Every structure is written in C-alpha cells, then in structure tokens.
Coordinates of C-alpha atoms in Angstrom, one line a residue:
M1 CA -35.1 16.8 -15.6
Y2 CA -31.8 15.4 -14.2
V3 CA -29.8 17.8 -16.3
F4 CA -31.9 20.7 -15.0
F5 CA -31.4 19.6 -11.4
I6 CA -27.6 19.4 -11.8
V7 CA -27.4 22.9 -13.5
N8 CA -29.5 24.5 -10.7
F9 CA -27.6 22.6 -8.0
R10 CA -24.3 24.0 -9.3
K11 CA -25.7 27.5 -9.5
N12 CA -26.8 27.3 -5.9
I13 CA -23.3 26.7 -4.6
Q14 CA -21.1 29.7 -4.3
M15 CA -18.0 29.3 -6.5
K16 CA -15.2 27.8 -4.3
N17 CA -11.6 27.3 -4.9
V18 CA -10.4 23.8 -4.0
L19 CA -6.7 23.0 -3.9
I20 CA -5.6 19.4 -4.0
I21 CA -2.1 18.2 -3.1
G22 CA -1.0 15.0 -4.8
G23 CA -1.6 13.4 -8.2
G24 CA -1.9 9.9 -7.0
T25 CA -5.1 7.8 -6.7
A26 CA -6.6 10.0 -4.0
G27 CA -5.9 13.3 -5.6
I28 CA -6.9 12.4 -9.1
M29 CA -10.2 10.8 -7.9
T30 CA -11.1 13.7 -5.7
A31 CA -10.5 16.2 -8.5
A32 CA -12.5 14.2 -11.0
Q33 CA -15.5 13.8 -8.7
L34 CA -15.5 17.4 -7.7
L35 CA -15.4 18.5 -11.4
K36 CA -18.3 16.1 -12.2
Q37 CA -20.5 17.3 -9.3
T38 CA -19.7 21.1 -9.0
S39 CA -18.5 24.2 -10.8
F40 CA -15.7 24.7 -8.3
K41 CA -12.3 25.9 -9.4
V42 CA -10.1 22.8 -8.8
S43 CA -6.3 23.1 -8.8
L44 CA -4.0 20.2 -8.2
I45 CA -0.3 20.4 -7.2
E46 CA 1.7 17.5 -8.6
P47 CA 5.3 17.6 -10.0
A48 CA 5.5 14.1 -11.5
D49 CA 5.5 13.4 -15.2
Y50 CA 4.0 9.9 -14.8
H51 CA 1.4 8.1 -12.8
Y52 CA 1.8 4.4 -12.0
Y53 CA -0.7 1.6 -11.2
Q54 CA 1.4 0.3 -8.4
P55 CA -0.9 -2.7 -7.4
A56 CA 0.4 -4.5 -10.5
W57 CA 4.0 -4.2 -9.4
T58 CA 3.7 -7.5 -7.5
L59 CA 2.9 -9.2 -10.8
V60 CA 5.7 -7.3 -12.6
G61 CA 8.2 -8.7 -10.0
A62 CA 7.1 -12.2 -10.9
D63 CA 7.0 -11.7 -14.7
A64 CA 3.2 -11.8 -14.9
Y65 CA 2.7 -8.2 -15.9
K66 CA 4.6 -5.7 -18.0
F67 CA 6.0 -2.7 -16.1
E68 CA 5.3 -0.4 -19.0
D69 CA 1.6 -1.3 -18.8
T70 CA 1.5 0.2 -15.2
K71 CA 2.7 3.6 -16.4
R72 CA 0.8 6.5 -18.0
S73 CA 1.7 10.1 -18.4
M74 CA 0.3 12.4 -15.7
A75 CA -1.1 14.7 -18.5
S76 CA -3.2 11.8 -19.9
I77 CA -4.9 11.0 -16.6
M78 CA -5.4 14.6 -15.3
P79 CA -9.1 15.3 -15.1
K80 CA -10.5 17.7 -17.8
G81 CA -10.9 21.2 -16.3
V82 CA -8.4 20.9 -13.5
N83 CA -5.7 23.6 -13.1
W84 CA -2.5 21.5 -12.9
I85 CA 0.2 23.1 -10.9
K86 CA 3.4 21.2 -11.9
E87 CA 5.4 21.9 -8.7
Y88 CA 6.3 20.5 -5.3
A89 CA 4.2 21.6 -2.3
S90 CA 6.5 22.6 0.6
K91 CA 4.8 24.7 3.2
F92 CA 1.3 25.1 4.7
D93 CA -0.2 28.3 6.2
P94 CA -3.6 27.1 7.3
E95 CA -4.3 30.2 9.2
N96 CA -4.2 32.2 6.0
N97 CA -5.5 29.4 3.7
T98 CA -2.4 29.2 1.6
V99 CA 0.1 26.6 0.4
E100 CA 3.6 27.4 -0.8
T101 CA 5.6 25.5 -3.4
T102 CA 9.4 25.0 -3.6
S103 CA 9.6 27.8 -6.2
G104 CA 8.2 30.2 -3.6
K105 CA 4.8 30.6 -5.2
K106 CA 1.7 30.8 -2.9
F107 CA -1.7 29.4 -3.7
E108 CA -4.9 30.3 -1.9
Y109 CA -7.8 28.0 -1.3
D110 CA -11.3 27.8 0.3
F111 CA -10.9 24.1 0.8
L112 CA -7.7 22.1 0.8
V113 CA -7.4 18.3 0.1
V114 CA -4.1 16.8 1.2
A115 CA -3.2 13.5 -0.5
P116 CA 0.5 13.4 -1.1
G117 CA 1.0 9.7 -0.7
I118 CA 3.7 8.0 1.3
K119 CA 7.5 8.2 1.4
I120 CA 9.9 5.3 0.9
D121 CA 12.2 5.9 3.8
T122 CA 15.2 3.5 3.4
N123 CA 17.2 5.6 6.0
L124 CA 15.1 4.0 8.8
V125 CA 17.0 0.7 8.3
E126 CA 20.8 0.9 8.5
G127 CA 22.5 0.0 5.3
L128 CA 19.3 -0.4 3.3
T129 CA 19.9 2.7 1.2
E130 CA 23.2 1.3 0.0
A131 CA 21.8 -2.2 -0.6
I132 CA 18.3 -1.9 -2.1
D133 CA 17.9 -2.7 -5.8
K134 CA 21.5 -3.9 -6.0
G135 CA 22.7 -7.5 -6.3
V136 CA 20.4 -9.9 -4.7
V137 CA 18.5 -7.3 -2.6
C138 CA 15.2 -6.4 -4.3
S139 CA 11.9 -4.7 -3.7
N140 CA 8.7 -4.5 -5.7
Y141 CA 8.0 -1.2 -4.0
T142 CA 11.0 0.4 -5.7
D143 CA 12.1 -1.6 -8.8
P144 CA 9.9 -4.6 -9.6
E145 CA 11.9 -5.4 -12.7
H146 CA 15.0 -5.9 -10.6
T147 CA 12.9 -8.2 -8.4
W148 CA 12.3 -10.4 -11.5
D149 CA 16.0 -10.3 -12.4
V150 CA 16.8 -11.6 -8.9
L151 CA 14.2 -14.4 -9.0
K152 CA 15.1 -15.7 -12.4
N153 CA 18.8 -15.8 -11.5
F154 CA 18.3 -17.5 -8.1
K155 CA 19.8 -20.9 -8.0
G156 CA 18.8 -22.0 -4.5
G157 CA 19.7 -21.3 -0.9
T158 CA 17.9 -19.1 1.6
A159 CA 15.2 -16.8 0.0
L160 CA 14.4 -14.3 2.7
F161 CA 11.3 -12.1 2.5
T162 CA 10.7 -9.4 5.1
Q163 CA 8.8 -6.2 6.0
P164 CA 9.4 -3.3 8.3
S165 CA 7.7 -2.2 11.5
T166 CA 6.4 1.0 9.9
P167 CA 3.1 1.4 8.1
I168 CA 3.4 0.4 4.4
K169 CA 1.4 0.6 1.2
C170 CA -0.6 -2.6 1.1
G171 CA 0.5 -4.7 4.1
G172 CA 0.0 -7.9 2.2
A173 CA 2.4 -7.1 -0.6
P174 CA 5.5 -8.5 1.1
Q175 CA 3.8 -11.9 1.1
K176 CA 2.4 -12.0 -2.4
I177 CA 5.8 -12.0 -4.1
M178 CA 7.0 -14.8 -1.8
Y179 CA 4.1 -17.1 -2.8
L180 CA 4.8 -16.3 -6.5
A181 CA 8.5 -16.9 -6.0
D182 CA 7.7 -20.3 -4.5
D183 CA 5.8 -21.2 -7.6
H184 CA 8.6 -20.0 -9.8
F185 CA 11.3 -21.9 -7.9
R186 CA 9.3 -25.1 -8.2
K187 CA 8.8 -24.5 -11.9
I188 CA 12.5 -24.1 -12.6
G189 CA 13.5 -27.0 -10.3
F190 CA 15.3 -25.1 -7.5
R191 CA 12.7 -25.3 -4.8
K192 CA 14.1 -28.5 -3.3
N193 CA 17.4 -26.6 -2.7
T194 CA 15.7 -23.6 -1.3
K195 CA 14.5 -22.5 2.2
I196 CA 11.9 -19.8 2.1
V197 CA 11.8 -17.6 5.2
F198 CA 9.3 -14.8 5.9
A199 CA 10.4 -12.5 8.7
T200 CA 7.8 -10.1 10.1
P201 CA 7.6 -7.8 13.1
G202 CA 4.0 -8.9 13.7
G203 CA 2.7 -11.9 15.6
V204 CA 0.2 -13.1 13.0
I205 CA 0.4 -13.6 9.2
F206 CA -2.6 -11.3 8.6
G207 CA -5.0 -9.4 10.9
V208 CA -8.3 -10.7 9.4
K209 CA -9.0 -14.1 10.9
P210 CA -10.6 -15.9 7.9
I211 CA -7.9 -14.6 5.6
A212 CA -5.2 -15.6 8.1
K213 CA -6.6 -19.1 8.3
T214 CA -6.3 -19.5 4.5
L215 CA -2.8 -18.0 4.4
M216 CA -1.5 -20.4 7.0
E217 CA -2.8 -23.2 4.9
V218 CA -0.8 -21.8 2.0
I219 CA 2.3 -21.4 4.3
D220 CA 2.0 -25.1 5.3
R221 CA 1.4 -26.3 1.7
K222 CA 4.4 -24.3 0.4
D223 CA 6.6 -25.3 3.4
I224 CA 7.5 -21.7 4.3
N225 CA 9.3 -20.8 7.6
I226 CA 7.7 -17.7 9.3
R227 CA 9.8 -15.7 11.8
Y228 CA 7.4 -13.6 13.9
N229 CA 8.4 -10.6 16.1
H230 CA 11.4 -9.9 13.9
K231 CA 12.0 -6.2 13.5
L232 CA 14.4 -5.4 10.7
V233 CA 17.0 -2.9 11.9
K234 CA 20.0 -3.4 9.5
V235 CA 20.9 -4.8 6.1
D236 CA 24.4 -5.8 5.1
G237 CA 24.2 -6.1 1.4
E238 CA 27.8 -7.2 0.9
K239 CA 27.8 -10.0 3.5
K240 CA 24.1 -10.8 2.7
I241 CA 22.9 -10.6 6.3
A242 CA 19.5 -9.1 7.5
W243 CA 19.7 -8.0 11.1
Y244 CA 16.7 -8.2 13.4
D245 CA 15.7 -7.1 16.9
I246 CA 13.6 -10.0 18.3
T247 CA 10.8 -8.0 19.8
K248 CA 9.4 -10.8 21.9
D249 CA 11.2 -11.9 25.1
P250 CA 13.1 -15.0 24.0
K251 CA 12.5 -16.6 27.4
V252 CA 8.7 -16.5 27.0
G253 CA 7.3 -19.8 25.9
G254 CA 10.7 -21.5 26.0
C255 CA 12.1 -20.0 22.8
V256 CA 15.8 -20.6 22.4
L257 CA 17.6 -18.2 20.0
L258 CA 20.5 -19.4 18.0
E259 CA 23.8 -19.9 19.7
D260 CA 25.5 -21.6 16.8
K261 CA 25.3 -20.8 13.1
T262 CA 23.5 -23.7 11.7
H263 CA 21.0 -25.4 14.1
E264 CA 17.9 -24.5 16.0
T265 CA 16.3 -26.6 18.8
D266 CA 13.4 -26.1 21.2
V267 CA 12.0 -23.3 19.1
D268 CA 8.9 -21.4 20.2
E269 CA 6.5 -21.6 17.2
T270 CA 4.9 -18.3 18.2
I271 CA 8.2 -16.8 17.0
N272 CA 9.5 -19.4 14.6
Y273 CA 6.8 -21.3 12.8
N274 CA 7.8 -24.3 10.6
P275 CA 11.5 -23.8 11.5
K276 CA 14.2 -24.4 9.0
Q277 CA 17.9 -24.7 9.5
V278 CA 19.1 -21.5 8.0
E279 CA 22.5 -19.9 8.8
T280 CA 22.2 -17.1 11.4
V281 CA 24.5 -15.1 13.5
K282 CA 24.2 -13.0 16.7
E283 CA 25.7 -9.7 17.5
N284 CA 24.8 -7.0 20.1
N285 CA 21.5 -8.6 21.0
L286 CA 20.6 -8.8 17.3
V287 CA 19.9 -11.9 15.2
G288 CA 21.2 -11.9 11.7
I289 CA 19.7 -14.1 9.0
K290 CA 22.1 -14.9 6.1
F291 CA 20.4 -14.9 2.7
D292 CA 21.1 -15.8 -0.9
M293 CA 18.3 -13.4 -2.0
L294 CA 16.3 -10.8 0.0
H295 CA 13.0 -9.2 -1.0
L296 CA 11.7 -6.6 1.4
A297 CA 9.2 -3.9 1.7
P298 CA 11.2 -0.8 2.7
P299 CA 10.2 1.3 5.8
Q300 CA 7.8 4.1 4.9
S301 CA 6.6 7.3 6.4
A302 CA 4.7 10.5 5.6
P303 CA 6.5 12.9 3.3
D304 CA 8.8 15.4 5.1
F305 CA 6.8 18.5 4.3
I306 CA 3.8 16.8 6.0
K307 CA 5.7 15.6 9.0
N308 CA 7.1 19.1 9.6
S309 CA 3.8 20.9 9.1
P310 CA 1.0 22.1 11.4
L311 CA -1.2 19.5 9.8
A312 CA 0.7 16.5 11.3
N313 CA 0.0 14.6 14.4
D314 CA 2.7 13.5 16.8
A315 CA 3.6 10.5 14.5
G316 CA 3.9 12.7 11.4
W317 CA 0.7 11.7 9.7
I318 CA -2.1 14.1 8.6
S319 CA -4.3 14.5 11.7
V320 CA -7.9 13.8 10.6
D321 CA -11.2 12.5 11.9
I322 CA -11.3 8.8 10.9
G323 CA -14.9 8.9 9.8
T324 CA -15.1 12.3 7.9
M325 CA -11.4 12.7 6.9
Q326 CA -11.8 16.4 8.1
H327 CA -8.7 17.8 9.8
T328 CA -8.9 17.8 13.5
K329 CA -8.1 21.5 13.8
Y330 CA -8.5 23.2 10.4
L331 CA -12.1 22.5 9.3
N332 CA -11.7 23.4 5.7
I333 CA -8.9 20.9 5.2
F334 CA -9.3 17.2 4.5
G335 CA -6.7 14.5 4.4
L336 CA -7.0 11.1 2.8
G337 CA -4.9 8.3 1.2
D338 CA -1.7 6.9 2.5
A339 CA -0.5 10.0 4.4
A340 CA -3.6 10.3 6.5
A341 CA -3.7 9.1 10.1
L342 CA -6.4 6.5 9.4
P343 CA -6.0 3.1 11.3
T344 CA -6.6 0.9 8.2
A345 CA -4.5 -0.5 5.4
K346 CA -3.1 1.9 2.9
T347 CA -4.5 0.7 -0.4
G348 CA -6.2 2.1 -3.5
A349 CA -9.3 0.2 -2.4
A350 CA -9.5 2.3 0.8
I351 CA -9.2 5.5 -1.2
R352 CA -12.0 4.3 -3.4
K353 CA -14.3 4.6 -0.3
Q354 CA -12.7 7.6 1.2
V355 CA -13.0 10.0 -1.8
P356 CA -16.8 10.1 -2.0
I357 CA -17.1 11.0 1.7
V358 CA -14.5 13.8 1.3
V359 CA -16.2 15.2 -1.8
E360 CA -19.7 15.1 -0.2
N361 CA -18.4 16.9 2.9
I362 CA -16.7 19.6 0.8
I363 CA -19.9 20.2 -1.1
R364 CA -22.0 20.3 2.1
L365 CA -19.6 22.8 3.7
A366 CA -19.7 25.0 0.6
K367 CA -23.5 25.2 1.1
S368 CA -23.0 26.0 4.8
E369 CA -24.5 22.7 5.8
E370 CA -23.3 20.2 8.4
L371 CA -21.0 17.3 7.4
S372 CA -22.6 14.3 5.8
P373 CA -24.0 11.6 8.1
N374 CA -22.1 9.1 5.9
K375 CA -18.9 8.0 7.5
Y376 CA -15.9 6.1 6.2
N377 CA -15.8 2.8 8.2
G378 CA -12.2 2.0 7.5
Y379 CA -12.9 -0.3 4.5
S380 CA -9.8 -1.5 2.8
S381 CA -9.0 -4.4 0.5
C382 CA -5.9 -6.4 -0.1
P383 CA -5.8 -8.8 -3.0
L384 CA -3.4 -11.5 -1.7
V385 CA -1.9 -13.4 -4.6
T386 CA -1.0 -16.9 -3.4
G387 CA 0.5 -18.2 -6.6
Y388 CA 0.3 -17.9 -10.4
G389 CA -3.5 -18.1 -11.1
K390 CA -4.6 -18.0 -7.5
M391 CA -5.7 -15.2 -5.1
V392 CA -7.5 -14.5 -1.9
L393 CA -9.3 -11.2 -1.5
A394 CA -9.1 -9.6 2.0
E395 CA -11.8 -6.9 2.5
F396 CA -12.1 -5.5 6.0
D397 CA -13.0 -2.4 8.1
Y398 CA -11.6 -0.6 11.1
D399 CA -12.5 -3.5 13.4
S400 CA -10.8 -6.1 11.1
N401 CA -14.2 -7.6 10.2
F402 CA -14.2 -9.6 7.0
T403 CA -16.5 -7.6 4.7
P404 CA -16.6 -9.2 1.2
D405 CA -18.2 -7.1 -1.6
P406 CA -21.6 -8.6 -2.6
K407 CA -20.7 -7.8 -6.2
L408 CA -18.2 -10.7 -6.2
K409 CA -21.2 -13.1 -6.5
Q410 CA -21.7 -11.7 -10.0
L411 CA -18.3 -13.2 -10.8
L412 CA -19.4 -16.5 -9.2
I413 CA -17.1 -16.0 -6.3
F414 CA -18.9 -16.9 -3.1
N415 CA -15.9 -17.5 -0.7
S416 CA -13.3 -14.8 -1.4
D417 CA -11.4 -15.8 1.8
K418 CA -10.4 -18.9 -0.2
E419 CA -8.0 -19.2 -3.1
H420 CA -9.8 -18.8 -6.5
W421 CA -8.6 -18.5 -10.1
R422 CA -11.4 -16.0 -10.8
L423 CA -9.9 -13.7 -8.2
W424 CA -6.6 -13.9 -10.1
I425 CA -8.5 -12.7 -13.2
L426 CA -10.0 -9.9 -11.1
K427 CA -6.5 -8.8 -10.0
K428 CA -4.7 -9.1 -13.3
F429 CA -7.3 -7.8 -15.8
M430 CA -10.4 -6.3 -14.2
L431 CA -9.0 -4.1 -11.5
P432 CA -6.5 -2.4 -13.8
Y433 CA -9.3 -1.7 -16.2
L434 CA -11.6 -0.3 -13.5
Y435 CA -8.7 1.8 -12.1
W436 CA -7.8 3.6 -15.4
N437 CA -11.3 3.8 -16.9
K438 CA -13.6 4.3 -13.9
M439 CA -11.8 5.3 -10.6
L440 CA -9.5 7.9 -12.1
K441 CA -12.4 9.2 -14.2
G442 CA -14.5 10.1 -11.1
H443 CA -16.9 7.1 -11.1
N444 CA -17.8 5.4 -7.9
V445 CA -17.0 1.7 -8.3

C-alpha cells in the first residue's frame, strides 16, 4: 500500500527540473531528499573533489580526531541519480531561470536551491592573509593539523584565542579549541607558565543564557581571561601582535585601557573579565595584544558570486524568508545553509532542520499548492567541547531559547546545558556516523 501511494504520488507531480548549487551539507541533503520523494530531475553544481566533515576539525586541532577521517570523495557521497555538474557557478539570471558557470555554460531550472556555503575572507583583517597557518598563527577553520602543531610545540607565554565580528561557521568553535588547549597545556606541564586570553567582539560568552552560565563556570575553573568588545582589525605575524578596536567606550564603567606595556589597573570586567597581566601596546586608538600563539576564526562572508548577484540582500547574503527559506523576490528559488540570510547560527544542525522545509515547499509548489504551514524556527545546535571528554550541547531557536532535543534522554542525558562525558561520545562518535550514514543519505534525523 505504501509503495503504491509513493508511485502514484510521483506520477501526479509534473516532472520538474531542480538545480542545486553547492555540494556541502545543505546541497547534498536537499538532493538526497528530493530524489527519495520525487521523480524530479535533480542537478547539482559543485566543483570540489572532496567533501569534509568540518565539525570534527575542532578535535583534529587537539589531536583527538584524524584529519583523514573527516574527508571523503565527492563522488562517494553524491546521491544516486543526481546529475553532477562539476563546475563553478558564476552568474544568476533569475528572470530567465538560468545559472551560468565559469566555463560559460548555462543551465535551466524550474526550481533553484542555492546552498554554496560560506567564504573564508582573510582580507577583511589586515595582515591575516600573510600570517594565517604560518608560524604560531593557526586556525581550525583552515588547517586544523597546523593548529595541533602549534599546540604541541607551545612552551608557555600568552595563548591568544580570538574571533571576528563577521558571521562565522559555528560561533562556538573559537572557544572549543581554547578549552582543549587548556587541558593539553596542563597535561604537558606548561599551563602554570601560560596566560590564556579569549578576545571577542561580543559582550557575552554565548547568547543562550543556560549555556553561558555553564561556560562562565568553565572560564573560572580554567582561569581564562576574557576580553569583551575586542574587534580584531589587524594581525602582525612577524611581531606577534593582534590589533583590536575596542568597541565599547573605555570611559563607560571606569574602564582604564593600558598606558604601559605590562600592567592593568581599575579594569572594567564588562570588557576585561578575570584580567591577566599580558603585554599590550597602543597605536592609533588600537590596542595590540602580544602573543606567543594565536588561534583565530578568520572573518567570513558570502561567496563573491552571491554577493554580486540579484539574489543578495544589502549585506551580501541570500535574501530569503526566515521561515520558508523561499527567496524574497524570486519565488521558485530557495536559499539555505551558511550563505542564507537567516538570523541563527551557521551549523550543520541548522541545515538538518532547514532541508525538510525546503524540500516540502518545492514539492508543494510543483503541485501548484501553497507553501507548507511548517516553518523553520531558527533551530541550531552548537556542541561546545569544554575539555577532553567533556561537552555542553547548546540547542536554540531564533529567540535564543534553549531547546534541548528530547532524544537526548535516550542517552541518559537530562541536562545538556551541563558538561557531560556522554555528550563527548555524541560529538566524537555518534554525530559523524549520523552525518555520513543518515543526513547525507536523505534521512531526517
């Protein structure tokens, strides 16, 4: 009976041509689910040879996961039945329902799904392009194996961890490696000679209150100095200085910025929490923090061909309705994943909830029906590793409400806003399995 229903359901939908841009999590999941549920022709534009499970790169950077285990060939994960166009998309002509690639070929569509991911944009911070992944400047976002090289060779001093003011993939990732580094430094005996500093442009450690409470307890336990309202503007790799614009008025709350190079007094803890005497310099209204190692999340933006397209909003992201992911102007176009203008964290967990809504809406439009009453509520998830064998799981929606998955109780996890070893098992073993064997195969998980 079920098979009969599926066959007839597919016959009742006029054959449609769906074109997907991007072979990341969002693109592959969308293709797989459409092919499972319809007889549409599904084509996917993606030039890469390999697909990476990037959530594990945090663990790679701390020698808790092998980089090669995060990598699979694009051919091996491409859904059966998809028409893989191994090229770069370059131009959109939404008025004529076509996409052009860099080779000059044009591809037509009835429906377009745009999921090209996000661009690492090191040019947004002066000197970063020259410094990143060289010497003691590292990033899990670009070369997690180099991060581990930096950590294992660190002998003490100032370990600076920082993040940009742009949106980034998984906003908690810049912290995770810091907590793991603290554990590592203690294990090898260099923590007593080390000052760990976390510089962030924000004014809180995390936007979800129950999670923030736990993370501040971790910060206190690990004796980490947080520098709030620090916007990274320049990196001097040779002199080992990270330059910041302090975005909060230093006179507010009695904050006194450094006038000499070694001491701080009368510090406003809303800017400098758990202050440490690290060497700093001032120049042209900027504050420079000297470091012996620097890990950073580089600034990120939408890909250039998105920013310069008719699909983009004023900020360069794909302009979509935040509940349906339908484009705000072109109704047969949907955008999801990291490049979409959705006010939530850019994570694979968010995509897991976005894809079924997009697929359902395309199927309904193909049948000349209204969009689904089901809406994406901004759900995202950030597994916050707080040390080897410990993790907190932040799950939240558009309103930053803490929304833990009821399925966690099956793992005997009843307070996922607290550190738990079972959450570490989830991060290291269960989530990669679900990713490769369920999510990318088109299953709702």
